[in-house]
mmCIF file of C-alpha atoms in Angstrom:
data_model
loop_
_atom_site.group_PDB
_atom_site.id
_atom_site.type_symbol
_atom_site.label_atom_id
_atom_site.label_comp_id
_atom_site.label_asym_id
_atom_site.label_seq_id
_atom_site.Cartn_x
_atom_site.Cartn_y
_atom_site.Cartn_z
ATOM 1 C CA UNK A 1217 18.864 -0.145 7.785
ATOM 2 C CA UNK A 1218 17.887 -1.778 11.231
ATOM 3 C CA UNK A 1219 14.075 -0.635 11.214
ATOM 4 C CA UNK A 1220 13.702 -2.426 14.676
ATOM 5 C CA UNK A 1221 15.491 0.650 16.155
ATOM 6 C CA UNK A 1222 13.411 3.106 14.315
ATOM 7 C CA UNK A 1223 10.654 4.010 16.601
ATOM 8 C CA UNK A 1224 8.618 5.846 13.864
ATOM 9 C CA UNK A 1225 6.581 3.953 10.801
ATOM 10 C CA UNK A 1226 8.260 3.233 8.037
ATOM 11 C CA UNK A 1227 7.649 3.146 3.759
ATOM 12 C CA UNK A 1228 9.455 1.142 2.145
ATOM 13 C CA UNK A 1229 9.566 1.563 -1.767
ATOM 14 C CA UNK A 1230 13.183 1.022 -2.608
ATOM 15 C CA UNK A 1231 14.413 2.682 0.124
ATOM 16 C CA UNK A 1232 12.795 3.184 3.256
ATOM 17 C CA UNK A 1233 11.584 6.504 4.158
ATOM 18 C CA UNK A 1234 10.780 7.664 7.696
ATOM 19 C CA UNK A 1235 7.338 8.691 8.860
ATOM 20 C CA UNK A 1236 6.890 11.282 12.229
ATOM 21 C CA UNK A 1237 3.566 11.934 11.594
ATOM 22 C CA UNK A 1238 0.772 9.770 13.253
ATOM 23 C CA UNK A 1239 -2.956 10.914 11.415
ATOM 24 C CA UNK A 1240 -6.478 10.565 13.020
ATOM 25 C CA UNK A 1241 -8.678 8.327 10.602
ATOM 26 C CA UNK A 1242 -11.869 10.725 10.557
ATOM 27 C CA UNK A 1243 -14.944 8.508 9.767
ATOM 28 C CA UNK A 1244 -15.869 9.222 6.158
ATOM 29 C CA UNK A 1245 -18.691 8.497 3.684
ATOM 30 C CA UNK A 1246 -18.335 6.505 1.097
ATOM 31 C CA UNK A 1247 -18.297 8.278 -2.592
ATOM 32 C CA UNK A 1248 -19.645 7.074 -5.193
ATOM 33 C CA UNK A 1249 -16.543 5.942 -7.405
ATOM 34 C CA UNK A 1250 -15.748 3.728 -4.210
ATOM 35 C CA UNK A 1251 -18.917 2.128 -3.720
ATOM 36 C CA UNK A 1252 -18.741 0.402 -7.027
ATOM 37 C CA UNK A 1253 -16.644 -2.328 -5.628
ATOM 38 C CA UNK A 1254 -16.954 -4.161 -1.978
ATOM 39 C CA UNK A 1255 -14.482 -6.054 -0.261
ATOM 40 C CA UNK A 1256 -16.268 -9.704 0.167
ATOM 41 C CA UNK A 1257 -16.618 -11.014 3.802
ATOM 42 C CA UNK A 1258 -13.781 -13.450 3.441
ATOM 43 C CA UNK A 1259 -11.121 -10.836 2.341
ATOM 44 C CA UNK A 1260 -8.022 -13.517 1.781
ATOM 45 C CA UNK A 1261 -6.021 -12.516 4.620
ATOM 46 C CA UNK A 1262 -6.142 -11.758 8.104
ATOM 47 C CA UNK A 1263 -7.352 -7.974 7.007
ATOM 48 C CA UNK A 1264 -11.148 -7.806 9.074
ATOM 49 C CA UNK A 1265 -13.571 -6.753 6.216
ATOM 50 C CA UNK A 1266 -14.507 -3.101 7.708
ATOM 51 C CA UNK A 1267 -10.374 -2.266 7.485
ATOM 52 C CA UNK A 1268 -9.884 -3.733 3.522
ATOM 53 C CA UNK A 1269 -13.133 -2.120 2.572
ATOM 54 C CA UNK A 1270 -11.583 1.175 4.073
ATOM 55 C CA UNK A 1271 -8.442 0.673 2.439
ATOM 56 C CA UNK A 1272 -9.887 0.036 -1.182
ATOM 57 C CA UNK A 1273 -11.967 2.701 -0.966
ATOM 58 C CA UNK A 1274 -9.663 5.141 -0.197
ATOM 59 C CA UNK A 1275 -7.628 3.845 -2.887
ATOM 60 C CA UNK A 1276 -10.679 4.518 -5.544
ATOM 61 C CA UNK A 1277 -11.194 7.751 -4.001
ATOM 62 C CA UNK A 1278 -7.707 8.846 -4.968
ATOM 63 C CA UNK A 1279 -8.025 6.962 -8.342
ATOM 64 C CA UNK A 1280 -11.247 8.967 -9.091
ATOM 65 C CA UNK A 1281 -9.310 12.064 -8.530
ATOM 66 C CA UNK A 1282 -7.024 11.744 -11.355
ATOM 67 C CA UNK A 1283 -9.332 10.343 -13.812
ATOM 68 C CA UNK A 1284 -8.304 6.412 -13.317
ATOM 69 C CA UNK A 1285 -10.730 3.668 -13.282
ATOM 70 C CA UNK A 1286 -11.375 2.211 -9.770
ATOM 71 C CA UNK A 1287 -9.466 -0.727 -8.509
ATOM 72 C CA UNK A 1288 -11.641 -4.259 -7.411
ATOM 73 C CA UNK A 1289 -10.749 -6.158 -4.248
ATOM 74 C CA UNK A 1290 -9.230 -9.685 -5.022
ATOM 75 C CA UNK A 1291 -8.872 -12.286 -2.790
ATOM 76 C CA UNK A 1292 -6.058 -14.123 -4.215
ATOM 77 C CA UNK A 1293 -3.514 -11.170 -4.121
ATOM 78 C CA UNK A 1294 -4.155 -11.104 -0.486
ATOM 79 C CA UNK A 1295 -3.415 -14.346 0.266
ATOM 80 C CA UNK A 1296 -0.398 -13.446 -1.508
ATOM 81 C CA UNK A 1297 0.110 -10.017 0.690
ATOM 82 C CA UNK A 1298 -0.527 -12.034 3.756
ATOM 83 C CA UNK A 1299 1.803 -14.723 3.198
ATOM 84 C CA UNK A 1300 5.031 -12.119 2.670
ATOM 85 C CA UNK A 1301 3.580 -9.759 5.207
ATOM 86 C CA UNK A 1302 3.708 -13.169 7.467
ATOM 87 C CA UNK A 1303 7.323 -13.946 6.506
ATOM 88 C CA UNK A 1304 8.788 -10.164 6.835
ATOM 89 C CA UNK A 1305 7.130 -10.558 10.069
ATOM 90 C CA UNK A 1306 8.852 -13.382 11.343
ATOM 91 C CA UNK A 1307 12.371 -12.870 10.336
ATOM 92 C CA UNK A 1308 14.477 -11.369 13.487
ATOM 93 C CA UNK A 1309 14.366 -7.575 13.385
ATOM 94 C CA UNK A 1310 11.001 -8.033 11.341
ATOM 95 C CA UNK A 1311 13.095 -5.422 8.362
ATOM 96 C CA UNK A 1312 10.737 -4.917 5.047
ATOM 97 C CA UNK A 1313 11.933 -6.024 2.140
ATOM 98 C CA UNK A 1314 10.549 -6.305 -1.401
ATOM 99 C CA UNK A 1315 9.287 -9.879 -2.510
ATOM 100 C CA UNK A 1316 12.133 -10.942 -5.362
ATOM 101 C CA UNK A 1317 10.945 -11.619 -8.809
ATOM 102 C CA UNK A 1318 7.156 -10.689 -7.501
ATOM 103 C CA UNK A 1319 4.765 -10.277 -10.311
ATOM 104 C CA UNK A 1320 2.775 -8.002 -8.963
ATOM 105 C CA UNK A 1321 3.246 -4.537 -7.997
ATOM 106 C CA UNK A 1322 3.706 -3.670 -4.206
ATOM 107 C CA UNK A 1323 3.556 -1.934 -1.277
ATOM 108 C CA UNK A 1324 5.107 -2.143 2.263
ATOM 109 C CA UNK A 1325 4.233 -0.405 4.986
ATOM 110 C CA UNK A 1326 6.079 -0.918 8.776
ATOM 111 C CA UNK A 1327 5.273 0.455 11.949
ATOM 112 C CA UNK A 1328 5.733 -0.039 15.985
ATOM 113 C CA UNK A 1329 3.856 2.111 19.369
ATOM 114 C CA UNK A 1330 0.630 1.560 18.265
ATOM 115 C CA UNK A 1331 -1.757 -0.349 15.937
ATOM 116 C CA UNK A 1332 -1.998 0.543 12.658
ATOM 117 C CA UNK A 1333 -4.615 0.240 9.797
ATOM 118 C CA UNK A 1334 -4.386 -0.471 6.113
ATOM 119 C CA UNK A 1335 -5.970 2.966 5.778
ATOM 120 C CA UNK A 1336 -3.414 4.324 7.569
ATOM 121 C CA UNK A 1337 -0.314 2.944 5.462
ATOM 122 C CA UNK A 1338 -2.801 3.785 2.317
ATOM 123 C CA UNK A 1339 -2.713 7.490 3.109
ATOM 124 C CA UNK A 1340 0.953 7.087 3.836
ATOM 125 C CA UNK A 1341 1.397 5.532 0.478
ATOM 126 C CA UNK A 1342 -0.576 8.259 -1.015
ATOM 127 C CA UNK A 1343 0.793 11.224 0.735
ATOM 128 C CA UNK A 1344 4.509 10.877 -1.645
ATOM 129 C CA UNK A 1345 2.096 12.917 -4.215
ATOM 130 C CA UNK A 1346 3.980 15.646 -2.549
ATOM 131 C CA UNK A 1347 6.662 15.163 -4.097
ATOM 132 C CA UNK A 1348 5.755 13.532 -7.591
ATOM 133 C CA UNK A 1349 5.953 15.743 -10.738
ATOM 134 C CA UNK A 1350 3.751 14.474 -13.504
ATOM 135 C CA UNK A 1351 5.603 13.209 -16.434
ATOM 136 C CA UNK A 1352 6.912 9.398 -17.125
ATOM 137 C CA UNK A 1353 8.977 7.857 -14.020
ATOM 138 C CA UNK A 1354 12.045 8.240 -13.877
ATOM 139 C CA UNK A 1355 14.581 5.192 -11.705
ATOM 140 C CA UNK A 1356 15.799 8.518 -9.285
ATOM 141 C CA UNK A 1357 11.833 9.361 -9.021
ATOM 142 C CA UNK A 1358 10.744 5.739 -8.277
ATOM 143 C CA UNK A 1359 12.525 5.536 -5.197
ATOM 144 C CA UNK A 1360 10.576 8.811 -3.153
ATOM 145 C CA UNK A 1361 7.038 8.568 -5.199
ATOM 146 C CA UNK A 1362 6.821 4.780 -5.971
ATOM 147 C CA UNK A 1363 4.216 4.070 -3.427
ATOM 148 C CA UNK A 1364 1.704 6.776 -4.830
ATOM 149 C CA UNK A 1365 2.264 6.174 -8.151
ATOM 150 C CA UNK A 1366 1.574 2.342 -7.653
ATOM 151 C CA UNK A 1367 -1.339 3.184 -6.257
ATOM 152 C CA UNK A 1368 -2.741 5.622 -9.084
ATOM 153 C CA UNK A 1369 -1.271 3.553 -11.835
ATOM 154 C CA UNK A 1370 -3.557 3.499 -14.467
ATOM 155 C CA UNK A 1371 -3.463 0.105 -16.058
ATOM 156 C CA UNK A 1372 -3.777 -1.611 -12.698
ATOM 157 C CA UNK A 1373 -7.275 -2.976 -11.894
ATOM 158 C CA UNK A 1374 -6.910 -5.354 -8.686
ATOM 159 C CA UNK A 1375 -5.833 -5.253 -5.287
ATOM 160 C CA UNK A 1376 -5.102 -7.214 -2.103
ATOM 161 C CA UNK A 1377 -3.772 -6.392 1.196
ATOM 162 C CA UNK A 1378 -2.249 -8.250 4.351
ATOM 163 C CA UNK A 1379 -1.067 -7.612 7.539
ATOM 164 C CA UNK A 1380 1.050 -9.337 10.168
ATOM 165 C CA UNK A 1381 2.401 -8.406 13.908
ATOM 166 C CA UNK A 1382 6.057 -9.093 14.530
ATOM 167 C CA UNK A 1383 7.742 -10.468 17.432
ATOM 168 C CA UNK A 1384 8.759 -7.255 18.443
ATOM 169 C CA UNK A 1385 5.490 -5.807 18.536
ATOM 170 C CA UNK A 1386 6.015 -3.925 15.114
ATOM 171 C CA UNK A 1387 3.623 -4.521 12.167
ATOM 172 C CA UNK A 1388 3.897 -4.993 8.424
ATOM 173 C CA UNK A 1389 1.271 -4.012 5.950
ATOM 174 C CA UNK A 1390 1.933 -5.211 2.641
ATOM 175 C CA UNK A 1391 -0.360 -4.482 -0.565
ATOM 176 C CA UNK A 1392 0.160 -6.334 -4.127
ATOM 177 C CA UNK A 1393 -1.261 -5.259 -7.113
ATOM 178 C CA UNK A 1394 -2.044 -6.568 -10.877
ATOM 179 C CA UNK A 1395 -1.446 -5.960 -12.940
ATOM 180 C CA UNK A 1396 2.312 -3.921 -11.342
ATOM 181 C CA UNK A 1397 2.298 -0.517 -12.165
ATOM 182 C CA UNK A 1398 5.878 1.693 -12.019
ATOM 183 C CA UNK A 1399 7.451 1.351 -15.190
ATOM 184 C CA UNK A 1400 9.913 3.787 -16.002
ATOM 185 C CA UNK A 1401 9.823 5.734 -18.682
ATOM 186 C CA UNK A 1402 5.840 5.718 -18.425
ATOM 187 C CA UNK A 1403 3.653 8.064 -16.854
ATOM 188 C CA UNK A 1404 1.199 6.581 -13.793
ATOM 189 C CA UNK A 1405 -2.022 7.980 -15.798
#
């Protein structure tokens, strides 16, 4: 798929999904299950503090609503984010792709027209609860609910998140997490 033609944002999980819809980030409170963890000042990629903090907290806001223990910022898998949101962002036609043999779980998130926020591409990620049906995974599930359920999963306890502007103008958004989540034949929580 050439996503450089594709106007709208785009999800990758396995297969890229297309995105019409273009939210208003209301201002919100923090609750209390995301106030347990801050993002520190240096966040380990080029993420501004204000836009990770919003990110993880939304995260642990969705976490808290299925029961699962809150997720902590970490620096290191955002150096790690940054570094392949970087390199999707300079290849040609600035396409996501999925890190090979990446030990951590992850997220991608593409979009072009206007800047967009980790927030954003979190409630992106999180909006595929749609169409999830709780049981384990299954490989056909993974590929329209993989994003959600990564974010939800359970056993996972850290997260980082990068971000990167293409040549074209187009951004990547890319979010790793450990430990991976998205086994099949296992349920998210």
């Amino acid at each position: 798929m050439n996503a450089s033609r594709n106007l709208a944002p785009l999800a990758i999980a396995l297969t890229a999904i297309s995105l019409s819809c273009v939210a208003q980030e209301p201002a919100r409170e923090r609750s209390e299950a995301s106030q347990a963890f801050a993002v520190p000042s240096r966040t380990g990629s080029k993420l501004p503090t204000d836009q990770a903090q919003a990110a993880l907290d939304f995260h642990n806001d969705m976490r808290d609503q299925h029961g699962v223990p809150a997720l902590q910022w970490s620096t290191e898998l955002s150096a790690v984010a940054q570094e392949w949101a970087e390199h999707l962002a300079s290849r040609r036609q600035c396409g996501l792709q999925h890190m090979s043999n990446n030990r951590y779980g992850e997220n991608l998130f593409g979009g072009r027209g206007r800047d967009y926020s980790a927030l954003f591409a979190s409630q992106r990620w999180y909006s595929e609860i749609d169409d999830y049906r709780y049981g384990p995974l299954s490989a056909d599930q993974v590929h329209g609910v993989g994003h959600y359920t990564q974010m939800i999963w359970r056993t996972t306890t850290h997260v980082g998140i990068g971000v990167a502007r293409c040549p074209n103008g187009a951004q990547v958004i890319a979010a790793e997490y450990d430990p991976p989540g998205n086994y099949i034949g296992q349920a998210p929580y």
